[in-house]
Tab-separated table of C-alpha atoms in Angstrom:
chain	number	residue	atom	x	y	z
A	908	UNK	CA	3.034	-8.680	18.893
A	909	UNK	CA	-0.701	-8.069	19.306
A	910	UNK	CA	-2.959	-8.981	16.354
A	911	UNK	CA	-4.315	-6.182	14.062
A	912	UNK	CA	-7.910	-5.271	14.950
A	913	UNK	CA	-10.481	-5.126	12.111
A	914	UNK	CA	-13.967	-3.584	12.610
A	915	UNK	CA	-16.044	-5.612	10.295
A	916	UNK	CA	-19.468	-6.219	9.166
A	917	UNK	CA	-19.998	-9.324	6.951
A	918	UNK	CA	-22.709	-7.517	4.663
A	919	UNK	CA	-20.278	-4.886	3.812
A	920	UNK	CA	-18.341	-5.504	0.542
A	921	UNK	CA	-15.484	-3.254	1.562
A	922	UNK	CA	-14.981	-4.942	4.745
A	923	UNK	CA	-14.799	-8.318	2.837
A	924	UNK	CA	-12.149	-6.790	0.604
A	925	UNK	CA	-9.978	-5.930	3.709
A	926	UNK	CA	-10.742	-9.345	5.262
A	927	UNK	CA	-9.978	-11.423	2.035
A	928	UNK	CA	-6.522	-9.785	1.826
A	929	UNK	CA	-5.834	-10.506	5.480
A	930	UNK	CA	-6.750	-14.089	5.135
A	931	UNK	CA	-4.911	-14.539	1.920
A	932	UNK	CA	-1.621	-12.972	3.429
A	933	UNK	CA	-2.088	-15.081	6.619
A	934	UNK	CA	-2.103	-12.175	8.959
A	935	UNK	CA	-3.164	-12.613	12.541
A	936	UNK	CA	-6.315	-10.438	13.113
A	937	UNK	CA	-8.830	-9.746	15.765
A	938	UNK	CA	-12.230	-9.372	14.335
A	939	UNK	CA	-14.737	-6.886	16.090
A	940	UNK	CA	-18.041	-7.094	14.493
A	941	UNK	CA	-19.869	-3.912	13.810
A	942	UNK	CA	-23.579	-4.657	13.238
A	943	UNK	CA	-24.852	-1.989	10.628
A	944	UNK	CA	-28.412	-3.307	10.958
A	945	UNK	CA	-28.394	-2.455	14.800
A	946	UNK	CA	-26.777	1.181	13.707
A	947	UNK	CA	-23.781	0.131	15.980
A	948	UNK	CA	-21.597	2.313	13.621
A	949	UNK	CA	-23.352	5.320	14.903
A	950	UNK	CA	-22.575	4.864	18.487
A	951	UNK	CA	-20.561	7.464	20.293
A	952	UNK	CA	-17.593	4.934	20.989
A	953	UNK	CA	-17.397	4.023	17.210
A	954	UNK	CA	-17.439	7.600	16.004
A	955	UNK	CA	-14.464	8.117	18.212
A	956	UNK	CA	-12.638	5.700	16.107
A	957	UNK	CA	-14.029	6.692	12.754
A	958	UNK	CA	-15.953	9.940	12.597
A	959	UNK	CA	-17.186	8.940	9.076
A	960	UNK	CA	-18.870	5.994	10.960
A	961	UNK	CA	-18.035	3.634	8.166
A	962	UNK	CA	-16.535	0.110	7.887
A	963	UNK	CA	-14.200	-1.405	7.870
A	964	UNK	CA	-11.616	0.278	10.186
A	965	UNK	CA	-8.248	-1.270	10.760
A	966	UNK	CA	-6.583	-0.607	14.255
A	967	UNK	CA	-2.891	-1.488	14.033
A	968	UNK	CA	-1.565	-0.639	17.564
A	969	UNK	CA	-3.564	2.754	17.416
A	970	UNK	CA	-2.908	3.476	13.924
A	971	UNK	CA	-6.229	3.862	12.516
A	972	UNK	CA	-7.069	3.422	8.594
A	973	UNK	CA	-10.551	3.551	7.298
A	974	UNK	CA	-10.784	2.763	3.538
A	975	UNK	CA	-10.725	-0.807	2.440
A	976	UNK	CA	-8.416	-0.664	-0.536
A	977	UNK	CA	-6.093	1.413	1.493
A	978	UNK	CA	-6.142	-1.091	4.306
A	979	UNK	CA	-5.256	-3.760	1.563
A	980	UNK	CA	-2.149	-1.751	0.340
A	981	UNK	CA	-0.865	-0.989	3.738
A	982	UNK	CA	-0.979	-4.468	4.992
A	983	UNK	CA	0.971	-5.614	2.024
A	984	UNK	CA	3.350	-2.886	2.356
A	985	UNK	CA	3.827	-3.371	6.201
A	986	UNK	CA	4.132	-7.217	6.218
A	987	UNK	CA	5.723	-7.721	2.851
A	988	UNK	CA	7.934	-4.792	2.210
A	989	UNK	CA	10.025	-6.676	-0.254
A	990	UNK	CA	6.764	-7.300	-2.323
A	991	UNK	CA	4.123	-9.900	-2.795
A	992	UNK	CA	2.258	-11.314	-5.539
A	993	UNK	CA	-1.129	-9.496	-4.354
A	994	UNK	CA	0.722	-6.161	-4.847
A	995	UNK	CA	4.166	-6.377	-6.346
A	996	UNK	CA	6.818	-3.757	-6.019
A	997	UNK	CA	7.110	-3.166	-9.849
A	998	UNK	CA	5.772	0.243	-10.584
A	999	UNK	CA	3.764	-0.873	-13.894
A	1000	UNK	CA	2.142	-3.882	-12.009
A	1001	UNK	CA	1.155	-1.663	-9.221
A	1002	UNK	CA	-0.281	0.856	-11.667
A	1003	UNK	CA	-2.485	-1.690	-13.214
A	1004	UNK	CA	-3.618	-3.012	-9.804
A	1005	UNK	CA	-4.412	0.494	-8.692
A	1006	UNK	CA	-6.341	1.178	-11.832
A	1007	UNK	CA	-8.609	-1.702	-11.217
A	1008	UNK	CA	-9.083	-0.836	-7.565
A	1009	UNK	CA	-10.279	2.662	-8.779
A	1010	UNK	CA	-12.472	0.881	-11.291
A	1011	UNK	CA	-14.254	-1.114	-8.587
A	1012	UNK	CA	-14.262	1.953	-6.073
A	1013	UNK	CA	-15.382	4.518	-8.785
A	1014	UNK	CA	-17.466	2.591	-11.090
A	1015	UNK	CA	-18.472	-0.857	-10.324
A	1016	UNK	CA	-19.127	-0.592	-6.686
A	1017	UNK	CA	-21.066	2.727	-6.967
A	1018	UNK	CA	-23.396	1.454	-9.608
A	1019	UNK	CA	-24.021	-1.685	-7.557
A	1020	UNK	CA	-24.889	0.867	-4.695
A	1021	UNK	CA	-27.240	2.403	-7.157
A	1022	UNK	CA	-29.317	-0.715	-7.117
A	1023	UNK	CA	-29.025	-1.629	-3.577
A	1024	UNK	CA	-29.239	1.495	-1.360
A	1025	UNK	CA	-32.706	2.579	-2.325
A	1026	UNK	CA	-33.917	-0.871	-1.197
A	1027	UNK	CA	-31.705	-0.913	1.787
A	1028	UNK	CA	-32.253	2.458	3.176
A	1029	UNK	CA	-35.649	3.585	1.590
A	1030	UNK	CA	-37.292	0.346	1.176
A	1031	UNK	CA	-37.757	0.760	-2.499
A	1032	UNK	CA	-39.214	-2.525	-3.944
A	1033	UNK	CA	-38.065	-2.196	-7.509
A	1034	UNK	CA	-34.922	-1.398	-9.398
A	1035	UNK	CA	-34.940	1.560	-11.877
A	1036	UNK	CA	-34.183	0.759	-15.416
A	1037	UNK	CA	-31.406	3.465	-15.181
A	1038	UNK	CA	-29.500	1.827	-12.163
A	1039	UNK	CA	-29.972	-1.620	-13.773
A	1040	UNK	CA	-28.377	-0.423	-17.193
A	1041	UNK	CA	-25.485	1.388	-15.514
A	1042	UNK	CA	-24.691	-1.611	-13.397
A	1043	UNK	CA	-24.606	-4.013	-16.542
A	1044	UNK	CA	-22.600	-1.553	-18.378
A	1045	UNK	CA	-19.955	-1.847	-15.692
A	1046	UNK	CA	-20.140	-5.392	-15.689
A	1047	UNK	CA	-19.439	-5.368	-19.412
A	1048	UNK	CA	-16.498	-3.191	-18.992
A	1049	UNK	CA	-15.106	-5.751	-16.374
A	1050	UNK	CA	-15.827	-8.447	-19.045
A	1051	UNK	CA	-13.783	-6.648	-21.520
A	1052	UNK	CA	-10.999	-6.049	-19.216
A	1053	UNK	CA	-10.731	-9.688	-18.484
A	1054	UNK	CA	-10.489	-10.803	-22.030
A	1055	UNK	CA	-7.552	-13.308	-22.269
A	1056	UNK	CA	-6.655	-12.992	-18.619
A	1057	UNK	CA	-6.885	-15.082	-15.625
A	1058	UNK	CA	-6.744	-12.185	-13.346
A	1059	UNK	CA	-7.847	-8.633	-13.960
A	1060	UNK	CA	-4.475	-7.030	-14.025
A	1061	UNK	CA	-2.941	-9.696	-16.224
A	1062	UNK	CA	-0.800	-11.139	-13.498
A	1063	UNK	CA	-0.216	-14.824	-13.024
A	1064	UNK	CA	-1.667	-14.765	-9.319
A	1065	UNK	CA	-4.542	-12.974	-7.694
A	1066	UNK	CA	-4.083	-9.511	-6.673
A	1067	UNK	CA	-5.747	-6.975	-4.111
A	1068	UNK	CA	-7.653	-5.759	-7.281
A	1069	UNK	CA	-9.177	-9.081	-7.690
A	1070	UNK	CA	-10.147	-9.247	-4.060
A	1071	UNK	CA	-11.749	-5.926	-4.274
A	1072	UNK	CA	-13.781	-6.650	-7.529
A	1073	UNK	CA	-14.684	-10.253	-6.247
A	1074	UNK	CA	-16.437	-8.409	-3.201
A	1075	UNK	CA	-18.599	-6.425	-5.723
A	1076	UNK	CA	-19.269	-9.276	-8.174
A	1077	UNK	CA	-20.164	-11.749	-5.257
A	1078	UNK	CA	-22.961	-9.313	-4.250
A	1079	UNK	CA	-24.034	-9.106	-7.891
A	1080	UNK	CA	-24.194	-12.980	-8.122
A	1081	UNK	CA	-25.918	-13.492	-4.851
A	1082	UNK	CA	-28.375	-10.899	-5.747
A	1083	UNK	CA	-29.520	-13.174	-8.622
A	1084	UNK	CA	-27.939	-11.508	-11.496
A	1085	UNK	CA	-27.765	-13.359	-14.839
A	1086	UNK	CA	-24.022	-13.112	-16.029
A	1087	UNK	CA	-24.241	-15.800	-18.751
A	1088	UNK	CA	-23.472	-13.169	-21.308
A	1089	UNK	CA	-20.223	-12.064	-19.504
A	1090	UNK	CA	-18.269	-15.319	-19.977
A	1091	UNK	CA	-14.868	-13.824	-18.851
A	1092	UNK	CA	-16.470	-12.421	-15.723
A	1093	UNK	CA	-17.957	-15.833	-14.915
A	1094	UNK	CA	-14.587	-17.860	-15.340
A	1095	UNK	CA	-12.638	-15.290	-13.389
A	1096	UNK	CA	-15.223	-15.399	-10.586
A	1097	UNK	CA	-15.479	-19.203	-10.608
A	1098	UNK	CA	-11.568	-19.442	-10.338
A	1099	UNK	CA	-11.422	-16.887	-7.363
A	1100	UNK	CA	-14.094	-18.937	-5.516
A	1101	UNK	CA	-11.672	-21.784	-5.120
A	1102	UNK	CA	-9.480	-19.596	-2.934
A	1103	UNK	CA	-9.837	-20.385	0.862
A	1104	UNK	CA	-9.465	-16.457	1.265
A	1105	UNK	CA	-12.711	-15.828	-0.684
A	1106	UNK	CA	-14.908	-18.291	1.446
A	1107	UNK	CA	-16.190	-15.595	4.030
A	1108	UNK	CA	-16.631	-13.133	1.210
A	1109	UNK	CA	-19.147	-15.387	-0.374
A	1110	UNK	CA	-20.986	-16.016	2.890
A	1111	UNK	CA	-21.071	-12.242	3.586
A	1112	UNK	CA	-22.534	-11.605	-0.004
A	1113	UNK	CA	-25.256	-14.210	0.636
A	1114	UNK	CA	-26.408	-12.502	3.797
A	1115	UNK	CA	-26.277	-9.009	2.117
A	1116	UNK	CA	-28.061	-10.308	-0.821
A	1117	UNK	CA	-30.851	-11.943	1.349
A	1118	UNK	CA	-31.493	-8.722	2.982
A	1119	UNK	CA	-31.837	-6.886	-0.238
A	1120	UNK	CA	-33.912	-9.806	-1.802
A	1121	UNK	CA	-36.391	-9.628	1.013
A	1122	UNK	CA	-37.166	-6.145	0.014
A	1123	UNK	CA	-37.062	-6.201	-3.771
A	1124	UNK	CA	-40.031	-7.439	-5.737
A	1125	UNK	CA	-37.816	-7.824	-8.931
A	1126	UNK	CA	-34.440	-9.268	-9.471
A	1127	UNK	CA	-31.295	-8.224	-11.273
């Protein structure tokens, strides 16, 4: 069986969500790098694959999927139909995992983008007070969710929700944010850093943060 294909850019947090899941599950994958800085995602050939011209994209023998969290769910359901600890079959366990996938996708990650996108696309050299406040509010929410937990959904093992949130928090950490007030987040992050499946995630976050920090005059 041919390996799945992942169109990937290391500076993209969502790409790293998909790749961390693939690495953790031990799935054979062919990585095709899409350089966002060179605007390769806007090429005619790429737009034929994904008209939204976003990354990541999964190509599983012609089956195309374009959202990172959907990719993570699909891979578990395809390769582990009887369930896996990263996304168990139990309805309530899945509901909690889905809740935190949506928290990342709908709250934490958009608020991070509120800090980084003005620098990345518009060359703004400062972070607005409002964007900063909203981001740290979201980190505070995550800190509360993690109270008394090793992993965000309360599971004994990491889940795809942890991989998703880890990508966002890795960017925040590498951007230089002081998270000392958020002990639960720090403990959770340090624990996930020990997993082999998160190593590439951290390296990608460093590359992303170096780019943003080369533009910003202030830090988180």
